[in-house]
Amino acid sequence: MKFVLTLIALLWGLAPGGVFAHAFLEKAAPAVGGTVNAAPKSVTLWFSQELEPAFSTLRVEGADGKRVDLGNARVDGAVFSVSLPQLPPGTYKVFWRAVSVDAHVTEGDFAFEIAP
């Protein structure tokens, strides 16, 4: 039994780091919790791993909870973005669900503000 556990530990240690990783949000534009002076044309998220486009979602809502993005979310490797119409000043919330190419799921949300 001890041999089996030692072998499992050894194999675990030799496995490439990305095999057991998740796609974590590394950066966002507009920034998480940030304030911008002009309405952005899109929301762009950068992740630590490539995403599976078919299972990842991205949407932006206004303060009233209604969706405001153009519904054209797209994945390019580890970058996820969606276009926005000309938005008025206010607070907006971004909701994302990222499925990495190794099938791990992460999700989250954050707000940003467009200054008056």
PDB file of C-alpha atoms in Angstrom, residues 21-25 45 47-58 75-80 95-108:
ATOM      1  CA  ALA A  21      -5.290  24.268 -13.398  1.00  0.00           C
ATOM      2  CA  HIS A  22      -8.369  26.411 -13.836  1.00  0.00           C
ATOM      3  CA  ALA A  23      -8.865  29.487 -15.996  1.00  0.00           C
ATOM      4  CA  PHE A  24      -8.634  32.322 -13.476  1.00  0.00           C
ATOM      5  CA  LEU A  25      -9.427  35.927 -14.302  1.00  0.00           C
ATOM      6  CA  LEU A  45     -11.353  39.668 -19.814  1.00  0.00           C
ATOM      7  CA  PHE A  47      -7.702  34.486 -18.228  1.00  0.00           C
ATOM      8  CA  SER A  48      -4.810  32.301 -17.097  1.00  0.00           C
ATOM      9  CA  GLN A  49      -5.747  29.519 -19.551  1.00  0.00           C
ATOM     10  CA  GLU A  50      -7.387  29.169 -22.926  1.00  0.00           C
ATOM     11  CA  LEU A  51     -11.175  28.930 -22.815  1.00  0.00           C
ATOM     12  CA  GLU A  52     -13.673  26.611 -24.441  1.00  0.00           C
ATOM     13  CA  PRO A  53     -15.919  29.015 -26.407  1.00  0.00           C
ATOM     14  CA  ALA A  54     -18.938  26.704 -26.570  1.00  0.00           C
ATOM     15  CA  PHE A  55     -19.377  26.590 -22.788  1.00  0.00           C
ATOM     16  CA  SER A  56     -18.117  30.000 -21.600  1.00  0.00           C
ATOM     17  CA  THR A  57     -20.503  32.926 -21.085  1.00  0.00           C
ATOM     18  CA  LEU A  58     -20.103  36.674 -20.645  1.00  0.00           C
ATOM     19  CA  VAL A  75     -13.281  33.856 -27.168  1.00  0.00           C
ATOM     20  CA  ASP A  76      -9.803  34.170 -28.645  1.00  0.00           C
ATOM     21  CA  GLY A  77      -7.580  31.765 -26.731  1.00  0.00           C
ATOM     22  CA  ALA A  78      -7.506  33.100 -23.165  1.00  0.00           C
ATOM     23  CA  VAL A  79      -9.201  36.419 -24.036  1.00  0.00           C
ATOM     24  CA  PHE A  80     -12.976  36.794 -23.695  1.00  0.00           C
ATOM     25  CA  PHE A  95     -21.018  38.248 -15.150  1.00  0.00           C
ATOM     26  CA  TRP A  96     -18.715  35.572 -16.531  1.00  0.00           C
ATOM     27  CA  ARG A  97     -18.426  31.821 -16.569  1.00  0.00           C
ATOM     28  CA  ALA A  98     -15.195  30.434 -17.991  1.00  0.00           C
ATOM     29  CA  VAL A  99     -14.704  26.827 -18.980  1.00  0.00           C
ATOM     30  CA  SER A 100     -11.042  26.118 -19.645  1.00  0.00           C
ATOM     31  CA  VAL A 101     -10.001  23.749 -22.398  1.00  0.00           C
ATOM     32  CA  ASP A 102      -9.331  21.122 -19.704  1.00  0.00           C
ATOM     33  CA  ALA A 103     -13.043  21.447 -18.708  1.00  0.00           C
ATOM     34  CA  HIS A 104     -12.573  23.181 -15.344  1.00  0.00           C
ATOM     35  CA  VAL A 105     -15.163  25.864 -14.576  1.00  0.00           C
ATOM     36  CA  THR A 106     -14.654  29.202 -12.860  1.00  0.00           C
ATOM     37  CA  GLU A 107     -17.160  32.010 -12.621  1.00  0.00           C
ATOM     38  CA  GLY A 108     -17.552  35.401 -11.103  1.00  0.00           C
TER      39      GLY A 108
END
